Amino acid sequence: MPGPEPQPALNLSIVVPVLDEADNLPVLWRELEMVLASLRRSAEVIFVDDGSTDGSAEVIKGLIKADPRIRLLRFKANAGLTAAFYAGFKAARGEIVVTMDSDLQNDPREIGPMLMQLEGVDAVVGWRQNRADRWSKRLSSRVANALRNWVTGDVVNDSACSLRVMRRKCLAGLPPFKGMHRFMPTLLRMNGHRVAEMIVGHRPRRFGRSKFGIRNRALVAFEDLLAVRWMLTHRLRYSVIENAADGPEPVADRTPSPRAAEAPATTSFALPTAALLVLTIAFLFFDLGAGVFLSNDEARFPLMARDVLAKGNWLLPEVGGTPMLNKPPLHAWLIAMASIPGGVVTPRTAALPSAIGGLGVVLATAWLGARLFGGRIGWTAGFITATTVGIFSLARSPVPDMTLTLAITAAVGAFALAELEQRRGALTAFYAFTGLAFLAKGPAGLIPLAVGLVYELVEHGRRGPRRLLSAPGLVVLGLLIVPWPILAFEARGDHFVRDVLVSDMQWQYFGLRGWHWGRLIEPINQVLVVLSPWSLLAPFAVWAAVRESNSHEGRPTRLPLVWAATVFLLIATSERQRLRYYLPLCPPVALLVAAWYCRLQLRRRATIIAGLCAALVVVVFGIGQRYEVVRRDRLTDLRAVKQEMSTAAEPLFATDSPDLVFGYYLNRSVIPLEYFRQFEDTPGPAYLITSEQVAKSAPSSLNRVAVARVNGRPFVLLRKS
């Protein structure tokens, strides 16, 4: 195997074996040409023609006339993939050698990220985690990799992936035998080199057919495996503890070990994921259900779930005997299912779906970050997501925003698979998760569609939205979102159209009732709070992402950037502004912050300080949560009203008060009124819970029987005979 005898005159040598790939070569060169232009490194591309009979050599010669960086090595007859790689290694003049297939299934755009990953290691090998091959080939590959790892004692997820980036020194000492290319990561580690794995994309074959199958590689690969096993078990092992030769000081020497190098990045996937899982569970489930409900928004879905359990109204849950049509019932279903084991809706079971949803958002963000940027950025994004004010606080709330955010994150993740990894079947999952987002919170759940449309327009222009077309996906979306409006209209047609579709959804979310300076300031304030404490770093991360997205390699960065921008603009321009509406911003901003932070060249001291700051955030959040629970309990007291109403049979009305909060804690129907006069016109004995201000103006014929406090605000229970 060639060593470093010739002095490298170039930075990169890209070695590409070719066997009957004439149709693929022009396309491959156009892609390589764009990648090389973005890398701005001196480079050569060596095509090794392994005895092609379809005119591949003539195609390469035509490319050489257009670009002198292209070289051709042509075999007299077919000698095999290992021989092609070996010949390319001998001819390579670059300091770094890149290998890849010529069938277009390897994406040349992966070379840039792999070169970045090369810092600190000697070689980076690809892992085609989601292969675009038929199922039999994927299955045989998994079996082969598992067998190789078992026999060699190494841990390699995709030993046969041809997409690799290696320093030139790694080529010295590689044993030249047929099948060597299948064991490159293990052989490199055996020689003491540090090898990392990186997840790479894998595209369907466009032209030609595969040269490998189960039949023509199973037996020979097993024979090669036995040869590698023999080399591993028979390698020399010694350690020099003293060298008395002439020289200033003794020199120690050791035999290299395949375990001496750094473990590949993906082999440590399980441990960081488990650590993130444990930390998130402890962080989000701490003190779950300890706080009391303070608003109608918090009490609405627990009351709907209580009706589902008591009366079985799954399709149209009721509150106070009236179907609750303001929001679809998905979140109420989740609360009801969480409450089934105990048979009663409690503050803990009401918050449990949000806590589980928060855990899902964290893990989904980490998974998506790992797919887009690598494991380290993914886990960092997961941690950042878990420690935002929005995720931490709303994971304890019974409102549906966490369920919505989880569905949106899952939908964007499915879109990423379809768009960035060419897994078009994932579009069905994209539409399914979008439908679930709609069932969680109505029209706001269609945000993933907006994200997908904007991304396609940015990436592919006017024809981009056509890429979102998926007949099965649209059918699934229709089946999920159409039934609820139909049922709601059948139940209360005029009320549903006037009060829900027009008043609530159109005017409150999409109506613009006049411009004022608050429209500019309030969204920014909300974002700063919901993303705290990471909102301090978000501007730097967004600026870096904008700069990177302009390059060809910035395609993965463009997705969270478009995602965040689309969500922010849609919510910022709506009439109603609330902190929790900006919760779907947490995952994309966490991805941007994590990508920016992990790419900083921080010294060890700065890294330690950053870790201490992250630990401080966790501690502060925990202390803040305990303080919030104590504050809620101190400012809320319903004991007197509960005692009075425990034996009362008269109807209970409410005006200018959180009627749903009283309905939940009194466990009875509370009828809301718009005006106090409506209560006066009500015949017979009855109760009214109202604010202190309204009670002061009430006639003396009404008796004040009890006083309650909700979030520090006093409310009076009035009774008329």
XYZ file of C-alpha atoms in Angstrom:
721
model
C 0.000 0.000 0.000
C 1.423 3.401 -0.887
C 2.713 5.539 1.894
C 3.635 9.179 1.965
C 6.556 8.827 -0.508
C 5.298 11.397 -3.026
C 4.925 14.815 -1.440
C 1.284 15.878 -1.604
C 0.813 18.851 -3.886
C -2.955 19.075 -3.493
C -5.363 19.260 -0.606
C -7.970 16.771 -1.850
C -7.898 13.643 -3.971
C -11.319 12.194 -4.730
C -11.109 8.563 -5.869
C -14.154 7.303 -7.787
C -14.245 3.691 -9.068
C -16.307 3.296 -12.262
C -17.872 0.207 -13.784
C -20.411 0.788 -16.560
C -21.725 4.103 -15.231
C -21.660 6.196 -18.436
C -25.089 7.733 -17.818
C -24.247 8.685 -14.223
C -20.853 10.279 -14.812
C -21.915 13.672 -16.299
C -24.427 14.173 -13.486
C -21.858 13.140 -10.861
C -19.261 15.551 -12.223
C -21.714 18.469 -12.188
C -22.437 17.753 -8.528
C -18.745 17.350 -7.709
C -17.921 20.558 -9.560
C -20.348 22.545 -7.397
C -19.041 20.938 -4.203
C -15.418 21.672 -5.113
C -16.316 25.281 -5.874
C -17.872 25.669 -2.423
C -14.969 23.949 -0.648
C -12.370 26.239 -2.223
C -9.612 23.644 -1.894
C -7.093 22.481 -4.456
C -8.333 19.123 -5.644
C -8.167 16.350 -8.195
C -10.800 13.785 -9.114
C -9.471 10.360 -10.103
C -11.920 8.161 -12.004
C -10.734 4.543 -12.006
C -12.362 2.664 -14.895
C -12.616 -0.961 -13.774
C -13.002 -2.472 -17.240
C -16.217 -0.721 -18.306
C -17.799 -1.783 -21.600
C -20.425 0.962 -21.962
C -18.194 3.842 -22.990
C -17.544 5.196 -19.496
C -13.890 5.871 -20.348
C -14.886 8.003 -23.353
C -17.255 10.013 -21.168
C -14.453 10.647 -18.662
C -12.066 11.694 -21.443
C -14.660 14.202 -22.580
C -14.844 15.591 -19.046
C -11.048 15.850 -18.888
C -11.057 18.180 -21.888
C -13.321 20.555 -19.957
C -11.512 20.412 -16.610
C -7.839 19.508 -15.989
C -8.597 18.467 -12.393
C -10.051 15.208 -13.722
C -7.771 12.177 -14.156
C -8.478 8.736 -15.593
C -6.975 5.382 -14.643
C -8.199 2.616 -16.928
C -7.868 -1.079 -16.205
C -7.280 -3.537 -19.018
C -10.003 -5.780 -17.577
C -12.324 -5.828 -14.600
C -10.255 -6.270 -11.421
C -12.774 -5.468 -8.690
C -13.675 -2.589 -6.426
C -10.754 -3.059 -4.033
C -8.255 -2.938 -6.902
C -9.876 0.258 -8.163
C -9.578 1.877 -4.761
C -5.980 0.648 -4.388
C -4.941 2.045 -7.771
C -6.603 5.339 -6.935
C -4.750 5.488 -3.618
C -1.429 4.926 -5.394
C -2.153 7.720 -7.847
C -3.560 10.179 -5.306
C -1.488 13.278 -4.587
C -3.736 15.012 -2.061
C -3.199 15.430 1.665
C -6.732 14.119 2.187
C -8.211 11.257 0.178
C -11.951 10.999 -0.411
C -13.605 7.864 -1.787
C -17.121 7.514 -3.142
C -19.206 5.485 -5.583
C -20.002 6.657 -9.102
C -23.629 5.468 -9.168
C -25.033 8.758 -7.698
C -26.236 7.008 -4.555
C -23.544 8.823 -2.535
C -24.259 12.566 -2.293
C -21.105 14.654 -2.969
C -22.517 17.375 -0.720
C -21.678 15.159 2.263
C -17.957 15.726 1.604
C -17.958 19.186 3.206
C -19.496 18.085 6.540
C -17.206 15.039 6.592
C -14.171 17.272 6.153
C -15.362 19.315 9.134
C -15.777 16.102 11.146
C -12.218 15.117 10.185
C -10.823 17.666 12.630
C -9.485 15.715 15.592
C -9.568 12.289 13.901
C -7.728 10.529 11.091
C -10.666 9.256 9.072
C -14.419 9.748 8.796
C -16.494 6.947 7.291
C -20.098 7.193 6.165
C -23.062 5.438 7.721
C -25.996 5.021 5.329
C -28.521 4.861 8.132
C -31.469 4.971 5.731
C -30.494 3.185 2.551
C -32.442 3.707 -0.660
C -32.177 0.040 -1.676
C -34.645 -2.791 -1.852
C -35.477 -4.488 1.442
C -33.464 -7.641 0.722
C -30.301 -5.637 0.182
C -30.869 -3.594 3.333
C -31.498 -6.733 5.355
C -28.421 -8.517 4.040
C -26.306 -5.442 4.762
C -27.512 -5.291 8.370
C -26.802 -8.964 8.862
C -23.355 -8.585 7.295
C -22.456 -5.602 9.488
C -23.628 -7.383 12.612
C -21.591 -10.468 11.668
C -18.486 -8.376 10.940
C -18.733 -6.628 14.289
C -19.206 -9.917 16.127
C -16.259 -11.605 14.449
C -13.851 -8.648 14.522
C -14.856 -7.284 17.921
C -15.153 -3.826 16.379
C -18.226 -1.574 16.256
C -18.962 -0.282 12.748
C -22.479 0.544 11.617
C -21.840 0.513 7.853
C -18.484 -1.027 7.041
C -19.090 -1.196 3.278
C -20.078 2.450 2.742
C -17.730 3.808 0.054
C -18.115 7.439 1.143
C -15.012 8.031 3.271
C -12.616 10.887 4.045
C -9.087 9.924 5.190
C -5.793 11.602 5.850
C -3.080 10.398 3.530
C -1.128 8.793 6.359
C -3.986 6.320 6.838
C -3.233 4.670 3.487
C 0.140 3.336 4.635
C -0.168 -0.116 6.139
C -3.513 -1.093 4.627
C -3.147 -4.727 3.481
C -3.871 -4.995 -0.282
C -6.228 -7.954 -0.555
C -9.492 -8.439 -2.426
C -12.372 -7.280 -0.246
C -10.207 -4.844 1.712
C -12.694 -2.028 1.002
C -15.345 -3.788 3.122
C -13.189 -3.607 6.252
C -11.544 -0.199 5.949
C -12.755 1.215 9.318
C -11.579 -1.870 11.234
C -8.251 -2.037 9.393
C -7.615 1.649 10.030
C -8.253 1.209 13.743
C -6.049 -1.857 13.767
C -3.230 0.413 12.566
C -3.884 2.872 15.406
C -5.812 5.524 13.494
C -8.728 7.416 14.968
C -11.924 6.759 13.012
C -15.292 8.466 13.357
C -18.575 7.577 11.710
C -21.000 10.138 10.330
C -24.563 9.589 9.173
C -24.810 10.328 5.452
C -27.625 10.312 2.953
C -28.226 7.578 0.423
C -30.102 8.194 -2.816
C -31.978 5.819 -5.101
C -30.100 4.663 -8.200
C -31.135 6.704 -11.240
C -29.326 4.962 -14.109
C -27.899 1.487 -14.595
C -28.058 -1.351 -12.119
C -26.169 -2.458 -9.052
C -23.045 -4.568 -9.557
C -23.435 -6.283 -6.183
C -26.023 -8.625 -4.785
C -26.389 -11.262 -2.133
C -25.247 -14.038 -4.441
C -22.021 -12.485 -5.704
C -20.743 -11.155 -2.400
C -21.940 -13.348 0.476
C -19.383 -16.180 0.233
C -16.396 -14.061 -0.750
C -17.227 -11.510 1.950
C -17.282 -14.275 4.558
C -13.884 -15.509 3.385
C -12.535 -11.952 3.640
C -14.012 -11.688 7.131
C -12.089 -14.761 8.235
C -8.905 -13.223 6.817
C -9.435 -10.004 8.758
C -10.181 -12.005 11.886
C -6.884 -13.861 11.381
C -4.987 -10.561 11.040
C -6.585 -9.168 14.187
C -5.797 -12.234 16.284
C -2.238 -12.621 14.934
C -1.074 -9.032 15.057
C 2.063 -8.375 17.086
C 1.596 -7.115 20.639
C 4.488 -5.598 22.539
C 5.309 -2.552 24.634
C 8.790 -1.075 25.018
C 9.286 0.256 28.546
C 12.947 1.217 28.099
C 15.189 2.113 25.173
C 18.894 2.320 25.981
C 19.925 3.400 22.492
C 21.743 6.647 21.952
C 19.466 9.605 22.259
C 18.368 12.302 24.661
C 15.712 10.181 26.369
C 14.116 6.731 26.166
C 11.473 6.189 23.519
C 8.394 4.138 24.304
C 6.727 2.053 21.625
C 3.481 0.131 21.583
C 1.649 -1.932 19.037
C -1.428 -0.220 17.675
C -4.834 -1.466 18.718
C -8.143 -1.036 16.946
C -9.552 0.169 20.240
C -6.834 2.759 20.755
C -8.482 5.207 18.425
C -11.457 7.271 19.302
C -14.766 5.462 19.145
C -16.890 6.497 16.186
C -19.309 9.293 16.897
C -22.350 7.124 16.244
C -21.259 4.251 18.485
C -21.820 6.484 21.505
C -25.389 7.179 20.391
C -27.085 5.132 23.091
C -25.381 6.674 26.127
C -25.989 10.379 25.324
C -29.551 9.614 24.262
C -30.197 7.757 27.514
C -28.648 10.622 29.488
C -30.821 13.152 27.640
C -33.893 10.988 28.274
C -33.220 10.677 32.015
C -32.422 14.369 32.405
C -35.543 15.431 30.511
C -37.832 13.134 32.497
C -36.407 14.400 35.786
C -36.597 17.996 34.579
C -40.084 18.031 33.060
C -41.864 15.611 35.407
C -40.565 17.292 38.559
C -43.519 18.581 40.652
C -45.979 17.533 37.952
C -49.557 18.486 38.841
C -48.574 20.404 41.983
C -50.010 23.763 40.903
C -53.678 24.777 40.878
C -55.533 25.974 37.774
C -55.780 29.760 37.534
C -57.564 30.380 34.225
C -60.324 29.048 32.027
C -57.723 27.985 29.467
C -56.120 25.666 32.034
C -59.437 24.216 33.242
C -61.134 23.765 29.848
C -59.532 20.512 28.696
C -59.626 18.794 32.128
C -63.368 19.518 32.174
C -63.746 18.102 28.659
C -61.811 14.990 29.726
C -64.027 14.639 32.798
C -67.089 14.644 30.532
C -65.479 12.007 28.294
C -64.911 9.727 31.293
C -68.316 10.350 32.862
C -70.579 10.362 29.801
C -68.464 8.919 26.993
C -68.753 12.032 24.796
C -65.544 11.309 22.872
C -66.513 13.042 19.635
C -67.918 16.268 21.121
C -66.955 16.589 24.806
C -69.214 18.891 26.805
C -68.633 21.504 29.496
C -71.659 22.398 31.582
C -73.910 20.355 29.313
C -72.825 22.243 26.161
C -70.458 20.826 23.508
C -67.096 22.591 23.663
C -66.449 23.552 20.052
C -63.648 26.120 20.425
C -60.945 23.491 19.950
C -60.796 19.957 18.501
C -60.822 17.230 21.176
C -57.445 15.467 20.727
C -55.853 16.905 23.876
C -58.987 16.163 25.900
C -58.776 12.561 24.707
C -55.171 12.345 25.901
C -56.098 13.684 29.345
C -59.016 11.263 29.548
C -56.781 8.309 28.642
C -54.212 9.393 31.235
C -57.024 9.530 33.824
C -58.586 6.146 33.019
C -56.405 4.129 35.481
C -57.520 6.282 38.442
C -60.992 6.947 37.105
C -60.787 10.678 37.876
C -59.208 13.722 36.225
C -56.642 15.220 38.600
C -54.208 18.110 38.097
C -51.480 15.500 37.659
C -53.271 13.440 35.006
C -54.373 16.668 33.301
C -50.738 17.750 32.965
C -49.362 14.292 32.104
C -50.021 14.483 28.308
C -48.166 17.804 28.154
C -45.230 16.371 30.106
C -45.053 13.362 27.801
C -45.455 15.709 24.842
C -42.565 17.827 26.139
C -40.411 14.720 26.366
C -41.409 13.860 22.804
C -40.533 17.360 21.579
C -37.069 17.119 23.173
C -36.333 13.686 21.703
C -37.773 14.603 18.291
C -35.615 17.739 18.204
C -32.527 15.715 19.165
C -33.326 13.126 16.478
C -33.863 15.763 13.806
C -30.679 17.569 14.830
C -28.725 14.328 14.546
C -30.135 13.735 11.049
C -29.355 17.256 9.891
C -26.049 17.995 11.609
C -24.795 14.974 13.564
C -25.241 13.428 16.989
C -23.450 16.062 19.076
C -25.542 18.911 17.702
C -28.683 16.792 18.038
C -28.151 16.084 21.746
C -27.222 19.700 22.394
C -30.418 20.827 20.642
C -32.416 18.399 22.777
C -30.931 19.821 25.970
C -31.543 23.396 24.838
C -35.161 22.549 23.994
C -35.783 20.985 27.402
C -34.351 23.982 29.236
C -36.323 26.736 27.535
C -38.894 28.549 29.645
C -41.625 27.599 27.199
C -41.045 23.831 27.253
C -40.334 23.694 30.994
C -43.426 25.654 32.032
C -45.954 24.343 29.518
C -44.936 20.735 30.130
C -46.853 21.164 33.415
C -49.890 22.811 31.874
C -53.096 21.108 30.688
C -53.354 23.375 27.626
C -52.918 21.709 24.192
C -49.919 23.744 23.004
C -47.357 21.059 23.856
C -49.362 18.447 21.956
C -49.494 20.884 19.033
C -45.733 21.500 19.203
C -44.959 17.777 19.255
C -47.141 17.157 16.200
C -45.542 20.095 14.346
C -42.024 18.903 15.201
C -42.833 15.365 14.064
C -44.357 16.708 10.844
C -41.256 18.782 10.052
C -39.093 15.752 10.844
C -41.052 13.680 8.324
C -40.733 16.524 5.810
C -36.949 16.514 6.350
C -36.826 12.800 5.505
C -38.810 13.395 2.327
C -36.943 16.494 1.196
C -33.360 16.035 2.360
C -33.076 12.242 2.230
C -35.371 11.713 -0.768
C -37.677 9.369 1.157
C -40.848 10.438 -0.594
C -42.963 7.974 1.363
C -42.356 10.143 4.442
C -44.760 12.725 2.968
C -47.638 10.533 4.137
C -46.320 10.797 7.701
C -45.884 14.546 7.179
C -49.572 14.947 6.375
C -50.605 12.549 9.149
C -48.746 14.552 11.805
C -50.166 17.773 10.341
C -53.642 16.309 10.741
C -52.901 15.452 14.376
C -51.655 19.009 14.910
C -55.009 20.265 13.579
C -56.870 17.945 15.964
C -54.818 19.426 18.798
C -55.562 23.095 18.141
C -57.504 23.701 14.962
C -56.129 25.865 12.116
C -52.872 26.552 14.008
C -52.068 22.898 13.388
C -51.635 23.614 9.672
C -48.337 25.405 10.381
C -46.287 22.451 8.995
C -47.945 22.970 5.612
C -46.833 26.592 5.648
C -43.299 25.570 6.615
C -43.164 23.018 3.806
C -44.512 25.449 1.210
C -42.097 28.233 2.170
C -39.133 25.849 2.202
C -40.001 24.460 -1.231
C -40.360 27.978 -2.637
C -37.014 29.027 -1.171
C -35.260 25.865 -2.294
C -36.863 25.139 -5.658
C -38.716 28.261 -6.753
C -42.255 28.415 -8.108
C -42.316 24.728 -8.982
C -41.234 23.734 -5.498
C -44.727 23.346 -3.942
C -45.431 20.528 -6.414
C -42.943 18.435 -4.472
C -45.404 18.392 -1.562
C -48.019 16.553 -3.592
C -48.819 13.147 -2.128
C -52.157 11.498 -2.839
C -52.018 9.133 0.191
C -50.878 12.003 2.418
C -53.681 14.315 1.331
C -56.227 11.548 1.886
C -54.916 10.978 5.417
C -54.968 14.727 6.100
C -58.554 14.990 4.922
C -59.669 12.044 7.049
C -58.144 13.684 10.119
C -59.331 17.288 9.775
C -62.715 17.081 8.026
C -64.834 15.030 10.500
C -64.559 17.416 13.465
C -65.891 20.566 11.687
C -68.727 18.499 10.219
C -69.705 17.111 13.647
C -69.420 20.540 15.249
C -71.606 22.118 12.573
C -74.189 19.360 12.942
C -74.257 19.873 16.723
C -74.549 23.678 16.807
C -74.402 25.073 13.286
C -75.103 28.791 13.809
C -73.118 28.977 17.041
C -70.159 27.120 15.508
C -69.991 29.420 12.485
C -70.604 32.701 14.333
C -68.743 32.208 17.623
C -66.036 29.706 16.685
C -65.135 30.074 13.011
C -65.716 33.816 12.689
C -65.277 35.327 16.148
C -62.655 33.015 17.643
C -60.609 31.597 14.783
C -60.848 34.293 12.107
C -60.807 37.511 14.123
C -58.692 36.447 17.067
C -56.026 34.573 15.104
C -56.118 36.060 11.613
C -57.843 39.408 12.080
C -55.834 42.631 12.045
C -57.812 45.278 13.938
C -55.524 48.229 13.446
C -51.800 48.842 13.559
C -49.977 50.031 16.685
C -46.422 49.917 18.012
C -47.313 47.023 20.271
C -47.570 44.815 17.197
C -43.829 45.181 16.736
C -42.780 45.003 20.375
C -45.082 42.373 21.863
C -44.070 39.439 19.602
C -40.411 40.117 20.325
C -41.084 40.219 24.061
C -42.992 36.947 23.880
C -40.193 35.256 21.940
C -37.517 36.494 24.329
C -39.410 34.968 27.245
C -40.478 31.669 25.699
C -36.926 30.966 24.494
C -35.196 32.115 27.690
C -32.404 31.765 28.622
C -31.281 30.733 25.122
C -32.871 33.792 23.537
C -29.610 35.563 24.458
C -27.754 33.338 21.984
C -30.491 33.097 19.354
C -29.512 36.274 17.402
C -25.935 35.012 16.954
C -27.195 31.577 15.889
C -29.714 33.017 13.426
C -27.118 35.337 11.898
C -24.660 32.456 11.480
C -27.413 30.302 9.954
C -28.366 33.030 7.478
C -24.753 33.352 6.357
C -24.294 29.591 6.076
C -27.601 29.036 4.282
C -26.349 31.029 1.312
C -23.854 28.274 0.493
C -24.659 24.951 -1.140
C -23.644 23.101 2.016
C -26.080 25.124 4.088
C -29.118 23.200 2.903
C -29.693 21.411 6.243
C -29.452 24.769 8.029
C -32.092 26.320 5.797
C -34.795 23.991 7.088
C -34.779 25.106 10.777
C -34.209 28.681 9.608
C -37.297 28.630 7.363
C -39.195 26.732 10.067
C -38.466 29.370 12.718
C -39.127 32.320 10.407
C -42.454 30.919 9.183
C -43.740 30.136 12.674
C -42.712 33.546 13.993
C -44.304 35.507 11.151
C -47.579 33.571 11.278
C -47.983 34.063 15.026
C -46.576 37.596 15.219
C -49.091 38.861 12.647
C -52.105 37.314 14.383
C -54.430 39.415 16.512
C -54.135 37.411 19.728
C -50.703 37.339 21.361
C -49.906 34.888 24.124
C -46.672 33.390 25.350
C -47.681 29.794 24.728
C -48.541 30.475 21.083
C -44.805 30.839 20.408
C -43.974 27.411 21.861
C -43.495 25.827 18.365
C -40.498 28.164 17.953
C -38.485 26.259 20.577
C -37.368 23.251 18.434
C -36.105 25.143 15.346
C -34.360 27.829 17.399
C -32.781 25.128 19.589
C -31.423 23.477 16.436
C -29.942 26.755 15.222
C -28.371 27.583 18.591
C -26.960 24.068 18.963
C -25.477 24.096 15.447
C -23.872 27.493 16.059
C -22.514 26.601 19.491
C -21.101 23.194 18.553
C -19.206 24.700 15.633
C -17.446 27.260 17.797
C -13.799 26.495 18.434
C -14.063 26.847 22.202
C -11.182 26.214 24.508
C -11.530 23.718 27.309
C -12.057 26.418 29.925
C -14.871 27.995 27.907
C -16.500 24.599 27.462
C -16.407 23.985 31.214
C -17.930 27.413 31.870
C -20.698 26.686 29.358
C -21.436 23.379 31.115
C -21.602 25.118 34.507
C -23.979 27.722 33.086
C -26.226 24.950 31.717
C -26.247 23.254 35.136
C -27.107 26.591 36.749
C -30.058 26.948 34.374
C -31.401 23.567 35.504
C -31.076 24.515 39.182
C -32.699 27.922 38.687
C -35.610 26.369 36.818
C -36.175 23.860 39.623
C -36.157 26.580 42.285
C -38.446 28.731 40.155
C -40.926 25.876 39.766
C -41.180 25.355 43.523
C -41.681 29.082 44.006
C -44.446 29.147 41.379
C -46.304 26.265 43.042
C -46.152 27.983 46.433
C -47.257 31.277 44.886
C -50.262 29.709 43.184
C -51.355 27.960 46.362
C -50.943 31.134 48.434
C -52.941 33.304 46.027
C -55.801 30.842 45.505
C -58.379 29.832 48.137
C -61.722 28.220 47.232
C -62.506 26.553 50.563
C -65.433 28.774 51.595
C -67.158 28.447 48.213
C -66.608 24.687 48.183
C -68.165 24.346 51.616
C -71.223 26.390 50.669
C -71.831 24.595 47.376
C -71.177 21.075 48.678
C -74.831 20.709 49.762
C -76.500 23.300 47.500
C -78.896 22.044 44.849
C -79.591 25.413 43.221
C -77.988 26.225 39.839
C -74.689 28.131 39.834
C -74.057 30.984 37.389
C -70.926 33.028 36.773
C -70.090 36.398 35.293
C -66.826 38.340 35.220
C -65.076 35.324 36.744
C -63.184 32.171 35.632
C -66.274 29.969 35.451
C -64.376 26.901 34.200
C -61.950 27.029 37.136
C -64.870 27.036 39.569
C -66.590 24.323 37.541
C -63.540 22.067 37.818
C -62.874 22.518 41.538
C -66.540 22.537 42.576
C -67.156 19.501 40.345
C -70.458 20.869 39.098
C -71.906 22.746 36.154
C -71.281 26.518 36.143
C -73.389 28.459 33.645
C -71.536 31.500 32.196
C -73.433 34.778 31.741
C -72.404 37.870 29.810
C -74.183 40.418 32.025
C -75.255 40.645 35.659
C -78.824 41.519 34.622
C -79.194 38.032 33.125
C -78.790 36.604 36.628
C -81.389 38.996 38.015
C -83.858 37.829 35.375
C -83.283 34.171 36.257
C -86.321 32.775 38.132
C -86.071 30.911 41.431
C -83.243 30.452 43.923
C -79.779 30.471 42.373
C -76.125 31.240 43.045
C -73.784 33.602 41.210
C -69.995 33.726 41.428
C -68.702 37.114 40.305
C -65.942 39.663 40.836
C -65.809 41.928 43.885
C -66.461 44.944 41.686
C -69.712 43.519 40.297
C -70.776 42.297 43.747
C -70.502 45.817 45.188
C -73.101 47.085 42.740
C -75.466 44.149 43.344
C -78.844 44.873 45.024
C -79.158 44.249 48.763
C -81.626 41.437 48.125
C -78.684 39.226 47.128
C -76.822 37.605 49.993
C -73.023 37.418 50.129
C -72.460 33.852 51.335
C -68.760 33.227 50.606
C -65.591 34.785 49.228
C -62.933 33.045 47.140
C -59.575 34.051 45.658
C -58.106 32.928 42.349
C -54.575 34.125 41.582
C -54.975 36.836 44.227
C -58.192 38.227 42.755
C -61.280 38.117 45.030
C -64.594 36.626 43.868
C -67.896 36.692 45.731
C -70.565 33.991 45.869
C -74.018 35.622 45.826
C -77.329 33.874 46.495
C -80.846 34.956 45.673
C -83.962 33.387 47.155
